[in-house]
Short mmCIF file of C-alpha atoms and ligand atoms in Angstrom, two decimals:
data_model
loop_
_atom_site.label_atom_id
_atom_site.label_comp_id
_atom_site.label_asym_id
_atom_site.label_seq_id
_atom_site.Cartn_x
_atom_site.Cartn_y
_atom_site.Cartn_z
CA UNK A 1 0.00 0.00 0.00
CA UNK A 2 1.34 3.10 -0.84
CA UNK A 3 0.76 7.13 0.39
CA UNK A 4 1.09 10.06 -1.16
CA UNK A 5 3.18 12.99 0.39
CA UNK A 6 2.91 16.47 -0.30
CA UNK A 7 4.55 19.83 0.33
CA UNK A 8 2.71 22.76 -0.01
CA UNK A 9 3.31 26.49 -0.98
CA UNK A 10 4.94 26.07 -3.97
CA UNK A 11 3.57 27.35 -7.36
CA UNK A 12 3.42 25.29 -10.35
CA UNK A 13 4.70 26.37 -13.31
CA UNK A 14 5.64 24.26 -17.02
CA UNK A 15 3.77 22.06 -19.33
CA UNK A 16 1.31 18.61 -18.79
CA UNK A 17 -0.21 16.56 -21.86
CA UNK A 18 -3.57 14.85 -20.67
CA UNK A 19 -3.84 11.22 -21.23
CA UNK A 20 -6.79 9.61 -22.83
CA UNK A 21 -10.57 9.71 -21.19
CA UNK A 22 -11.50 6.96 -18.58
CA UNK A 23 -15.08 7.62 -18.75
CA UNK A 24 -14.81 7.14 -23.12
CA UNK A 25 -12.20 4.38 -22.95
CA UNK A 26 -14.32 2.03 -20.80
CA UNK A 27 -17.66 2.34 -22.65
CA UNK A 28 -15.59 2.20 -25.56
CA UNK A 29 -14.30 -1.23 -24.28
CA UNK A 30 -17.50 -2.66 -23.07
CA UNK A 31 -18.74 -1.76 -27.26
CA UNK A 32 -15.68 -4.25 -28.33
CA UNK A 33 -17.08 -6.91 -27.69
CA UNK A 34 -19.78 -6.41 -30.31
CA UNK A 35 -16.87 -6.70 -32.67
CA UNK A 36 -16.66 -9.61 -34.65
CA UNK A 37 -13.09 -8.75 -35.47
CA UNK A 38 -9.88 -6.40 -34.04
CA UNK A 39 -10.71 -3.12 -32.44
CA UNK A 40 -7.42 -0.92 -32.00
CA UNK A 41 -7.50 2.06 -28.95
CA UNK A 42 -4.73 4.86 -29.22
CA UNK A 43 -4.16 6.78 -26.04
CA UNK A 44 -5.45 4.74 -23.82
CA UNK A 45 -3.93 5.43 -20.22
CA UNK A 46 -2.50 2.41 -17.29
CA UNK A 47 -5.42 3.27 -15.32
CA UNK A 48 -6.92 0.20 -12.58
CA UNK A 49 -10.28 0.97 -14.02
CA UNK A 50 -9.07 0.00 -17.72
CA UNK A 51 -7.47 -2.93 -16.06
CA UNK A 52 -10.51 -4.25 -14.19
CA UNK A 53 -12.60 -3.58 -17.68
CA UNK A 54 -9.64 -5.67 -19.68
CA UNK A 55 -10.79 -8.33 -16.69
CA UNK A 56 -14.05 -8.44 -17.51
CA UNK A 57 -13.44 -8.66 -21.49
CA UNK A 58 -10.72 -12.16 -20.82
CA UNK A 59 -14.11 -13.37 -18.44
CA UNK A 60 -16.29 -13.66 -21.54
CA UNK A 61 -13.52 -14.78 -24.24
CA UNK A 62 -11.98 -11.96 -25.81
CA UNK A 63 -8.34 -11.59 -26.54
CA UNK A 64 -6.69 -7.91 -25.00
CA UNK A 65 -3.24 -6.41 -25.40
CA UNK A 66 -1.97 -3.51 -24.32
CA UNK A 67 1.06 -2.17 -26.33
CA UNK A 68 1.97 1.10 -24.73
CA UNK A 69 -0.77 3.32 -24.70
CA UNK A 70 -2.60 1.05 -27.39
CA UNK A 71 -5.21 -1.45 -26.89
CA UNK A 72 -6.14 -4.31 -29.16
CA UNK A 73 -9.21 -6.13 -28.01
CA UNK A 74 -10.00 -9.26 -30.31
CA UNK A 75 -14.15 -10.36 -29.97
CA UNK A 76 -14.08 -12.68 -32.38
CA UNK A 77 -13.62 -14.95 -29.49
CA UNK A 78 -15.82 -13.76 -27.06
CA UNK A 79 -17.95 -16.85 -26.08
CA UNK A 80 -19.50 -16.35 -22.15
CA UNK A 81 -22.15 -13.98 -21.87
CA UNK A 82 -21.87 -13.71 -17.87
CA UNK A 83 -20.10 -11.20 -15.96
CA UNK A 84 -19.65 -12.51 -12.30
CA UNK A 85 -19.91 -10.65 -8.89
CA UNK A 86 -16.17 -10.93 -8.28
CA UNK A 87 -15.16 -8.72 -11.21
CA UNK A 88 -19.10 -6.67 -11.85
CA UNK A 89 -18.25 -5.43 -7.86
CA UNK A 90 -14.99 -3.95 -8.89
CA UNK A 91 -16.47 -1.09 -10.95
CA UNK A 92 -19.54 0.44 -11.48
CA UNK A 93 -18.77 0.88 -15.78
CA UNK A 94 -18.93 -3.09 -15.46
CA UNK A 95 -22.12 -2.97 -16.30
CA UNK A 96 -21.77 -1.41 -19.67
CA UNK A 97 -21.08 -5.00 -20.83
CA UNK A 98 -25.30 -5.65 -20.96
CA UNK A 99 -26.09 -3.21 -23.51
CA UNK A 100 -22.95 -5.11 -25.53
CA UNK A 101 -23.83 -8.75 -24.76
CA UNK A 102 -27.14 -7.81 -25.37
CA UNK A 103 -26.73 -5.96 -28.61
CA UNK A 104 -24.63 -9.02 -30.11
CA UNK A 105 -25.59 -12.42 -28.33
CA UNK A 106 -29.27 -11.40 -27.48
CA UNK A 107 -28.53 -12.72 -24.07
CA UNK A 108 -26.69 -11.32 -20.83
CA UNK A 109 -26.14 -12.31 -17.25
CA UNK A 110 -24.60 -9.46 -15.22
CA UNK A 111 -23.78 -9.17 -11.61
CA UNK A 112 -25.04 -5.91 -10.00
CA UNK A 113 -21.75 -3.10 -10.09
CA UNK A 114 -20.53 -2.21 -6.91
CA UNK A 115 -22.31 0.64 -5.00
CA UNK A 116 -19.64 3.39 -5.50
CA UNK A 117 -19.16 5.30 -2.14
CA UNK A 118 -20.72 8.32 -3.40
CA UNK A 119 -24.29 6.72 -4.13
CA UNK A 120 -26.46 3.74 -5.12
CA UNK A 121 -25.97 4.00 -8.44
CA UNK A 122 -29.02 2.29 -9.24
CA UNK A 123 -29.78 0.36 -12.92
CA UNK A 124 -32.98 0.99 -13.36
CA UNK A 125 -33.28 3.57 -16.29
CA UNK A 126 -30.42 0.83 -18.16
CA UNK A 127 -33.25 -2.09 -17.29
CA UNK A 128 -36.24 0.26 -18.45
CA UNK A 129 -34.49 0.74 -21.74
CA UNK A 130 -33.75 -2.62 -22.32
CA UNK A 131 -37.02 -4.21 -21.58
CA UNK A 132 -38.47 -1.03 -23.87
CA UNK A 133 -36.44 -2.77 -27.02
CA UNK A 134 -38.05 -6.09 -26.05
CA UNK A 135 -35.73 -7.95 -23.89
CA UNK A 136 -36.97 -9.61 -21.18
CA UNK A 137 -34.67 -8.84 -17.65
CA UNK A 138 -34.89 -10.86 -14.36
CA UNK A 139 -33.17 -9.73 -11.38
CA UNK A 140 -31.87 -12.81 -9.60
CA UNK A 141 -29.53 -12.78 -6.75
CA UNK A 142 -27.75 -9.95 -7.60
CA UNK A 143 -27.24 -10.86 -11.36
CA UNK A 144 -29.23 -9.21 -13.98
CA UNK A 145 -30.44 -11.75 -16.55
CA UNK A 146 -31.44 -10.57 -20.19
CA UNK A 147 -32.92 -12.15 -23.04
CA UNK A 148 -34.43 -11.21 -26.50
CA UNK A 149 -38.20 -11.95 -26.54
CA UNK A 150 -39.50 -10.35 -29.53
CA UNK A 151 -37.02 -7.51 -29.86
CA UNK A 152 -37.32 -4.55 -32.26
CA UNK A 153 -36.02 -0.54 -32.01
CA UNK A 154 -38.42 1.47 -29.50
CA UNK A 155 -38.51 4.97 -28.18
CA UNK A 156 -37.23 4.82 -24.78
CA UNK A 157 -37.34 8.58 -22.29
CA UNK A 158 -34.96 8.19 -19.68
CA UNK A 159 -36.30 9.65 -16.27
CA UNK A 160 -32.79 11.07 -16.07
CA UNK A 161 -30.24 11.69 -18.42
CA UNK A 162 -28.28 9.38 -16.87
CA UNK A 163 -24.52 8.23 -18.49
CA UNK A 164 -24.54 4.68 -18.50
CA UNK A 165 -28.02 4.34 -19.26
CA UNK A 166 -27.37 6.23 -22.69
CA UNK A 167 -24.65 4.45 -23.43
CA UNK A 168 -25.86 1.15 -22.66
CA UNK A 169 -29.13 1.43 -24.63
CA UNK A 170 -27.26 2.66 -27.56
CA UNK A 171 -25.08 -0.36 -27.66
CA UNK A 172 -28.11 -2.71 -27.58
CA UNK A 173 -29.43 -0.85 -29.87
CA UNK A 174 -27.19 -0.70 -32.60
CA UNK A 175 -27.52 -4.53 -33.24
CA UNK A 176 -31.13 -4.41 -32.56
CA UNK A 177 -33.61 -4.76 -35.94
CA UNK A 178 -35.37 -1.66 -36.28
CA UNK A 179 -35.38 1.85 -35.06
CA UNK A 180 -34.74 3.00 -31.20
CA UNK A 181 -34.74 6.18 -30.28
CA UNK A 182 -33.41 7.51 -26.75
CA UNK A 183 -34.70 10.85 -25.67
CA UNK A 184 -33.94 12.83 -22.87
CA UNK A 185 -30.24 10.87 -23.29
CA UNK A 186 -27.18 12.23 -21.59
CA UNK A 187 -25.48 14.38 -23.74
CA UNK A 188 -21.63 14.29 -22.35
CA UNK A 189 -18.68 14.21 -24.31
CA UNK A 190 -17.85 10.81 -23.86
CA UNK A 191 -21.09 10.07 -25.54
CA UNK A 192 -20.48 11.40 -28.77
CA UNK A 193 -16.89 9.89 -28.69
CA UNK A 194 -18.88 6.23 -28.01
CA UNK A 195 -21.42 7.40 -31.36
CA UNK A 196 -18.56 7.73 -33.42
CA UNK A 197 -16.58 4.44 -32.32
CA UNK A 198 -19.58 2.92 -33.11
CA UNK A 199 -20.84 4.33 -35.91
CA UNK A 200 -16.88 2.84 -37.69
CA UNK A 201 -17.51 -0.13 -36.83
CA UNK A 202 -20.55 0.23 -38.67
CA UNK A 203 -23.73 1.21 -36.57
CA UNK A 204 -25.98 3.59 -37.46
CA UNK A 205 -26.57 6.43 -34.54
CA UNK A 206 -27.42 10.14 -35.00
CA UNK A 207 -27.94 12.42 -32.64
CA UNK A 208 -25.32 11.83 -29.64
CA UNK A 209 -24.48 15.38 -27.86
CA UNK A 210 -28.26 16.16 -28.11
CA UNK A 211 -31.05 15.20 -26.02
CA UNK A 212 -32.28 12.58 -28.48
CA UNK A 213 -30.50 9.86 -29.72
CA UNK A 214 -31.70 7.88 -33.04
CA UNK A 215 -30.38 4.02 -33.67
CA UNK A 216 -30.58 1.88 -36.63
CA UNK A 217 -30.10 -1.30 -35.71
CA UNK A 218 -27.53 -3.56 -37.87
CA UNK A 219 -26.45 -7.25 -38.34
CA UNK A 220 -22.38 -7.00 -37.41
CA UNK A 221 -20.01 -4.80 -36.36
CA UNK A 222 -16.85 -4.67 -37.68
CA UNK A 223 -13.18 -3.97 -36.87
CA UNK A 224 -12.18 -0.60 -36.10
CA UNK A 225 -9.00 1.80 -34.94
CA UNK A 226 -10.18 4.46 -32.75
CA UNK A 227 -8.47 7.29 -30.52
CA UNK A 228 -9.73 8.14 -27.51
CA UNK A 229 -10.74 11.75 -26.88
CA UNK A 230 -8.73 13.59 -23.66
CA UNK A 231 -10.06 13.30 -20.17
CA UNK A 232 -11.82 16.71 -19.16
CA UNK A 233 -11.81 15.87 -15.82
CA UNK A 234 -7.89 15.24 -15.49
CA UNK A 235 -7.85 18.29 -17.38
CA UNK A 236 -10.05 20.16 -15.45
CA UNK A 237 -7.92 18.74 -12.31
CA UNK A 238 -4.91 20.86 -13.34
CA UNK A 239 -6.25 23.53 -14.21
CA UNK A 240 -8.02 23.83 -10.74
CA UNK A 241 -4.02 22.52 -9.44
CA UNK A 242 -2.64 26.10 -11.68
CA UNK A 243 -5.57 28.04 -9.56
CA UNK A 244 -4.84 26.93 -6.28
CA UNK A 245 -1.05 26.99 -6.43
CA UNK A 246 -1.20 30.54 -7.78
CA UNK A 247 0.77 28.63 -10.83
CA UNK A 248 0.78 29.07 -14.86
CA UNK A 249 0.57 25.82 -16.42
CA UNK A 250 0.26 24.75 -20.41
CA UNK A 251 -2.17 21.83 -20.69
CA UNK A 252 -1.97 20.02 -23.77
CA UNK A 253 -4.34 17.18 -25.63
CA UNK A 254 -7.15 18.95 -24.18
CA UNK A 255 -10.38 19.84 -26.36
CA UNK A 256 -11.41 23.21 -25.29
CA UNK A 257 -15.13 23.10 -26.09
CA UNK A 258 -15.54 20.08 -23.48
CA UNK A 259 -13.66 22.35 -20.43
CA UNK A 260 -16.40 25.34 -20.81
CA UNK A 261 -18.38 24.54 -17.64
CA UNK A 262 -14.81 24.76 -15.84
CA UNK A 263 -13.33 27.38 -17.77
CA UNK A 264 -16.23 29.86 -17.25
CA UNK A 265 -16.37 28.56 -13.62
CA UNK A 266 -12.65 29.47 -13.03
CA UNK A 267 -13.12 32.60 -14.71
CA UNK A 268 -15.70 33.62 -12.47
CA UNK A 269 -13.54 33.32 -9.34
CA UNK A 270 -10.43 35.12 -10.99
CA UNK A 271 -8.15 32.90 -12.58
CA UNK A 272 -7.33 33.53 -16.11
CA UNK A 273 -7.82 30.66 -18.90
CA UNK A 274 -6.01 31.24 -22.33
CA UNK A 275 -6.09 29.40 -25.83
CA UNK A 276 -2.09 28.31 -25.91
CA UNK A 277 -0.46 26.63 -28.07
CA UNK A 278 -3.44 24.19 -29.11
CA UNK A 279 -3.97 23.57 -25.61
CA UNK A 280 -5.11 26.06 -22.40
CA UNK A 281 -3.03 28.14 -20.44
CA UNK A 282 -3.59 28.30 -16.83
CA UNK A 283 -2.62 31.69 -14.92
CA UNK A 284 -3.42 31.77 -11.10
CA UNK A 285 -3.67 35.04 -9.61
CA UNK A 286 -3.35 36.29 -5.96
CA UNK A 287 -6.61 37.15 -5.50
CA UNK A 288 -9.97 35.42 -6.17
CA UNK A 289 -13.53 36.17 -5.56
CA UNK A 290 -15.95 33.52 -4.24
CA UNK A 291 -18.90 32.11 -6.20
CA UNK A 292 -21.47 29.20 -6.23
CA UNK A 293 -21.57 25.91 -8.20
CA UNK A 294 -24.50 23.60 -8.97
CA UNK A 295 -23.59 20.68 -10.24
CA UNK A 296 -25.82 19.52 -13.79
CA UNK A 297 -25.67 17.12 -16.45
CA UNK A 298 -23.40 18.47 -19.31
CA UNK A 299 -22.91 20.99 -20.52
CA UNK A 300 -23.55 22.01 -16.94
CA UNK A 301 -20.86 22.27 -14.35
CA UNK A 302 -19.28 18.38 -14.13
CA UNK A 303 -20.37 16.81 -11.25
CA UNK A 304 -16.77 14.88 -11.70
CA UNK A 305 -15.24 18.18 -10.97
CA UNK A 306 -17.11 19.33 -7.59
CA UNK A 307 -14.62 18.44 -4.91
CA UNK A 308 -11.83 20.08 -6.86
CA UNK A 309 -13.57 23.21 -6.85
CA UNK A 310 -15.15 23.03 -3.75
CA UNK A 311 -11.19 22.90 -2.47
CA UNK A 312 -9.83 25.87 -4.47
CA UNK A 313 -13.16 27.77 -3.46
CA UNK A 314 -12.26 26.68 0.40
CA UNK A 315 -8.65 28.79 -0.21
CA UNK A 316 -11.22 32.29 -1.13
CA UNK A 317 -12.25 34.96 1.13
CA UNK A 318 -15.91 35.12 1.72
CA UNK A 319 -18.53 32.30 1.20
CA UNK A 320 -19.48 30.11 -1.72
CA UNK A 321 -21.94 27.58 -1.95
CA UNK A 322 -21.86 24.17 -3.82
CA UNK A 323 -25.10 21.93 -4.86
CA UNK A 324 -24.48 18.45 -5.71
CA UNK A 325 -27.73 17.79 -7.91
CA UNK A 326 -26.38 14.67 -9.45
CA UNK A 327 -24.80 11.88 -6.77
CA UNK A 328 -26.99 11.65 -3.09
CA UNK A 329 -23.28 11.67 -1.40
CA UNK A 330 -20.65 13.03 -2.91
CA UNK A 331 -19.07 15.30 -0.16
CA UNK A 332 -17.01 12.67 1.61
CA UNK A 333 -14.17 14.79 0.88
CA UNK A 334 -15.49 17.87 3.07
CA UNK A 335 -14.54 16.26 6.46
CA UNK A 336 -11.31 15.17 5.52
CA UNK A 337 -10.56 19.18 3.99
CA UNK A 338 -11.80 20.08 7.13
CA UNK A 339 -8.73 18.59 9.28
CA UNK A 340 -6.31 20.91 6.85
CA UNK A 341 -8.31 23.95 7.53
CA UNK A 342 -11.09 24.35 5.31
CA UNK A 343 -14.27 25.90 7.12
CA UNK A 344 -17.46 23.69 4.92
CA UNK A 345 -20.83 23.74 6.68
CA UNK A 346 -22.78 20.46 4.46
CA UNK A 347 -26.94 20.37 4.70
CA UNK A 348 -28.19 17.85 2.33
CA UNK A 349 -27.00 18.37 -1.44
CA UNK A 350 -25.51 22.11 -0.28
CA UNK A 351 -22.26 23.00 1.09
CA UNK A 352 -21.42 26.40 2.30
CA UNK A 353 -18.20 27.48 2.54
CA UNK A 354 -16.22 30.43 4.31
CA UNK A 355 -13.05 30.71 2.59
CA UNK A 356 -9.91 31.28 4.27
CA UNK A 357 -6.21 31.07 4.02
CA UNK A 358 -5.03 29.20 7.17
CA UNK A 359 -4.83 25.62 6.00
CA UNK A 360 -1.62 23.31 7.14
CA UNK A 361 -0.65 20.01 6.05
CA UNK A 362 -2.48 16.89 7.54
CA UNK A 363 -2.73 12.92 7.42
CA UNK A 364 -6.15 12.47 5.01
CA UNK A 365 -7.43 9.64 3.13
CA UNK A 366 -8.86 9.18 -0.16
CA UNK A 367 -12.82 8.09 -0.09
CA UNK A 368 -13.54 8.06 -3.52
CA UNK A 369 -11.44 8.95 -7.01
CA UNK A 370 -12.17 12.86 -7.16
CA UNK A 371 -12.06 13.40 -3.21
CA UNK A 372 -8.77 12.13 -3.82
CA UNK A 373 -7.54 14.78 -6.71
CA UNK A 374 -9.37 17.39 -4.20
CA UNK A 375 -6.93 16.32 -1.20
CA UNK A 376 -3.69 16.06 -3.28
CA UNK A 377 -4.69 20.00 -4.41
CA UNK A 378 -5.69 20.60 -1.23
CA UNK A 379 -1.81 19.35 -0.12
CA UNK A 380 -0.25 21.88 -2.95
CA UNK A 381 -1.81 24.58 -1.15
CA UNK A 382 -1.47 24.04 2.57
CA UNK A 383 1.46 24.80 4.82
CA UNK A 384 3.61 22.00 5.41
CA UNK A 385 3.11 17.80 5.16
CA UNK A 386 0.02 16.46 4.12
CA UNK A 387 0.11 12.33 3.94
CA UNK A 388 -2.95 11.15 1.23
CA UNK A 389 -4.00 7.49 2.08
CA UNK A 390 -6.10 4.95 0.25
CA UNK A 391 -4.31 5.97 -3.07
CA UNK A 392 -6.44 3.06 -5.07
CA UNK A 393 -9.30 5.43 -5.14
CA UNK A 394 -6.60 7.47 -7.57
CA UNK A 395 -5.31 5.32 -9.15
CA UNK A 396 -8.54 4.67 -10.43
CA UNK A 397 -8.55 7.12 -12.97
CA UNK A 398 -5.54 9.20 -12.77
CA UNK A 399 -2.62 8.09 -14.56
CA UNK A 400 1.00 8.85 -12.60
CA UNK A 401 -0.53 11.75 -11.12
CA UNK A 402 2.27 12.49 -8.85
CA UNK A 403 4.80 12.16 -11.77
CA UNK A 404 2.86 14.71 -13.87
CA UNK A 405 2.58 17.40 -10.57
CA UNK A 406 6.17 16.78 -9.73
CA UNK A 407 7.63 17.79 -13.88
CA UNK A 408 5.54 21.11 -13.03
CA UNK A 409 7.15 21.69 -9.84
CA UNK A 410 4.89 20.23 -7.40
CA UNK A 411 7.02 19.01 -3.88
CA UNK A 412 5.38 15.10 -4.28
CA UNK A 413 6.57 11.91 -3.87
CA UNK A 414 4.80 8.70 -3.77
CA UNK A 415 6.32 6.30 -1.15
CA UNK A 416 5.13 2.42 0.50
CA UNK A 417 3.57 2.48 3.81
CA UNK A 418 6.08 0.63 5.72
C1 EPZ B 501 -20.89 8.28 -15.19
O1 EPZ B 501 -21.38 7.46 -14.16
C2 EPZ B 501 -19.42 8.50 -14.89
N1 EPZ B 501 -18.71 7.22 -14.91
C3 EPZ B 501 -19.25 9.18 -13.54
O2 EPZ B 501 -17.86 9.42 -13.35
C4 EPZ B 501 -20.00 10.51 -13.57
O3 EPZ B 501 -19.92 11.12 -12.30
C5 EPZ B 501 -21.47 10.27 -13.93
O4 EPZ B 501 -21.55 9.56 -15.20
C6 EPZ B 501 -22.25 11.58 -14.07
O5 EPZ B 501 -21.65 12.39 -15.03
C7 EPZ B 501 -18.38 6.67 -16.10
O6 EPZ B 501 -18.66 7.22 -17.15
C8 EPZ B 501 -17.63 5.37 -16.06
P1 EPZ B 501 -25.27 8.38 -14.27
P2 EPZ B 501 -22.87 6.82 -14.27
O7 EPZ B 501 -25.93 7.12 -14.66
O8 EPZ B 501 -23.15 6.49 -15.67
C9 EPZ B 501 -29.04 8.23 -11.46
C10 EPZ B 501 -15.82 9.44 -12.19
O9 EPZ B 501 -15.45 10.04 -11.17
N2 EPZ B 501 -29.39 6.97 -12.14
O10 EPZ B 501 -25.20 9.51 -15.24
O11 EPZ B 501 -22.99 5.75 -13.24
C11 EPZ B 501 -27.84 8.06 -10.55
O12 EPZ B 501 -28.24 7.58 -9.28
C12 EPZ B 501 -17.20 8.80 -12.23
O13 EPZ B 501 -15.13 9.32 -13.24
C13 EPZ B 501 -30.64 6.40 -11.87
O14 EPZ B 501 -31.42 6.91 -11.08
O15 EPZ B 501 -23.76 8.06 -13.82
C14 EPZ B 501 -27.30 9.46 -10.47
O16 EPZ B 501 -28.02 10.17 -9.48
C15 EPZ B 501 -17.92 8.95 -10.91
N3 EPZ B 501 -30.96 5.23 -12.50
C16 EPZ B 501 -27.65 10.06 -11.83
O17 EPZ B 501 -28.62 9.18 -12.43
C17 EPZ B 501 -30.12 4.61 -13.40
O18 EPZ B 501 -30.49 3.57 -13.97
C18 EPZ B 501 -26.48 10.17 -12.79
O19 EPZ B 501 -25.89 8.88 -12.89
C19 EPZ B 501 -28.87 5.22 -13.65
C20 EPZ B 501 -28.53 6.39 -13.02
#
């Protein structure tokens, strides 16, 4: 087991490239198995959640290989349509594998995905929109259990526009006879990145990036090279880093239109946001002004983002408020900013926060993958040591974090708990 420790005070300055997105790689992966052929990744970061997923892929037969930052997943081969609890408990995007199995085997047994510590990520919308296309799903001792019945393309509303549901009812869909239309879909980034994969191996979707999605249904999928689109969150991460630090950083790999929620966010509170060099330039400034953040579906402000800010907001002179509209408990970070200084008052979904500067260096652990991010910027900032425990929450989905902070001048060094 490893920790994380940090010296604060020091402003970072000098150049980061973003790797690859987690939350378009994995949906991306689950869709590979609809491949009757090769399907080649580029940019794909060493991230624990890619590794779990490239679990869950060998499970039902196919062949993966990473070469560098490239992935070639083989489904020619895939030949077990069940997902067990052991690996479906290991991450919630396991269960992006239905919509696949679904879409090419007509048939699917998944265990239920862990219950990530920030809610109870429930299926139901994914199980509405499944059963709305004609597949008949049992829940059975924690496994969900689908089969086609008389299938054919339907219009499904989600209650929500959740994520996974969007993404998991498109992949059914595209190998589903007939026409399916998703409305009120999600309408993230990582959405339109999964259309397009699609869409080269063959499918037939319009519409992703908008609230309604249209599907054609088609007999095969075929091989495909793909690259991955950047991760706006680990983007959005060191940009928030540049803020807090008082730094100027050059992010690269990034596409701008994706970071607007953040970038007019940060702008709002002071810190200035430049096009540079393809990329962003990130230029802290000594003083900020507070401001509020509710938390929305895109292009709304990224729920995925709302402990970083809420820690860079903690650092500003007079109060701010946060609503967290999308996940029932996502402030497990607040207590743990708290013991470094941070003054954070939660009721329900809202956080108030008096901003101040008097924050030193503590031992703090890691409940989730973005409370994590939010205590390593927390550490840049405060006076002194801060130790950051449970590190496989990061590790999650940030890819030699430490490594990247450290080349812009961050004092970090990751170490073994002896
Ligand atoms: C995806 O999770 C992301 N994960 C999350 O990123 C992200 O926070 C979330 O979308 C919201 O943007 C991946 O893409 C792998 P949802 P997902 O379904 O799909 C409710 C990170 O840090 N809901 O959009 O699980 C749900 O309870 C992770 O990288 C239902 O009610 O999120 C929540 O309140 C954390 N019924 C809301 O919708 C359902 O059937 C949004 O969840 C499904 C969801």
């Amino acid at each position: 087991m490893d920790k994380l420790l940090v010296r604060g005070g020091r402003a970072l300055k000098g150049h980061v490239e973003i790797s690859g997105s987690k939350n378009a790689i994995l949906p991306i992966m689950a869709a590979s198995l609809m491949c009757s052929g090769e399907v080649i990744l580029s940019g794909v970061p060493d991230l624990e959640d890619i590794n779990v997923m490239s679990e869950a892929l060998t499970i039902l037969g196919a062949v993966v290989k990473r070469e560098g930052d490239i992935l070639v997943i083989d489904g020619s081969s895939v030949n077990n349509c069940e997902l067990p609890e052991c690996v479906s408990r290991r991450m919630r995007a396991s269960n992006l594998v239905m919509g696949a199995l679904l879409g090419r085997f007509k048939q699917a047994r998944v265990a239920y995905p862990g219950g990530c510590a920030i809610g109870s990520r429930p299926m139901d919308l994914h199980i509405k929109g499944f059963k709305s296309m004609g597949y008949e799903i049992t829940e059975e001792h924690g496994l969900m259990a689908g089969r086609a019945v008389s299938i054919a393309g339907k219009e499904t509303m989600l209650d929500v526009p959740s994520v996974g549901a969007t993404e998991n009812i498109m992949m059914a869909a595209s190998m589903t006879p007939g026409t399916t239309i998703i409305r009120n879909a999600a309408r993230e980034p990582e959405i339109v990145d999964l259309q397009n994969f699609l869409n080269r191996m063959g499918a037939r979707i319009k519409g992703a990036g908008l609230d309604a999605i249209r599907i054609e249904g088609v007999d095969r999928l075929g091989r495909v090279e793909h690259t991955v689109i950047p991760d706006r969150i680990e983007a959005g991460t060191f940009m928030v880093a540049a803020a807090i630090t008082r730094g100027d950083i050059w992010i690269e790999n990034v596409v701008t239109e994706h970071l607007q929620p953040v970038i007019a966010k940060l702008g709002e509170i002071g810190v200035e946001v430049l096009p540079w060099g393809g990329g962003i330039r990130v230029v802290g400034n000594p003083y900020y002004h507070p401001t509020d953040v509710k938390t929305m579906p895109y292009p709304g402000f990224p729920t995925d983002m709302q402990a970083q800010m809420m820690t860079l907001l903690s650092t500003v002179d007079g109060t701010s408020v946060v609503v967290e509209t999308i996940f029932e408990n996502r402030y497990m970070h607040v207590p743990e900013l708290r013991r470094m200084g941070a003054d954070i008052k939660v009721e329900g979904r809202v956080a108030i926060i008096k901003g101040n500067q008097r924050w030193e260096g503590a031992c703090v652990e890691a409940s989730d993958l973005r409370a994590g991010a939010a205590l390593i910027l927390a550490g840049l900032y405060a006076n002194g040591e801060t130790q950051i425990f449970q590190l496989e929450h990061i590790d999650r989905g940030y890819e030699r974090i430490h490594e990247k902070l450290k080349n812009i001048g961050a004092d970090i060094e990751r170490m073994s708990v002896s």
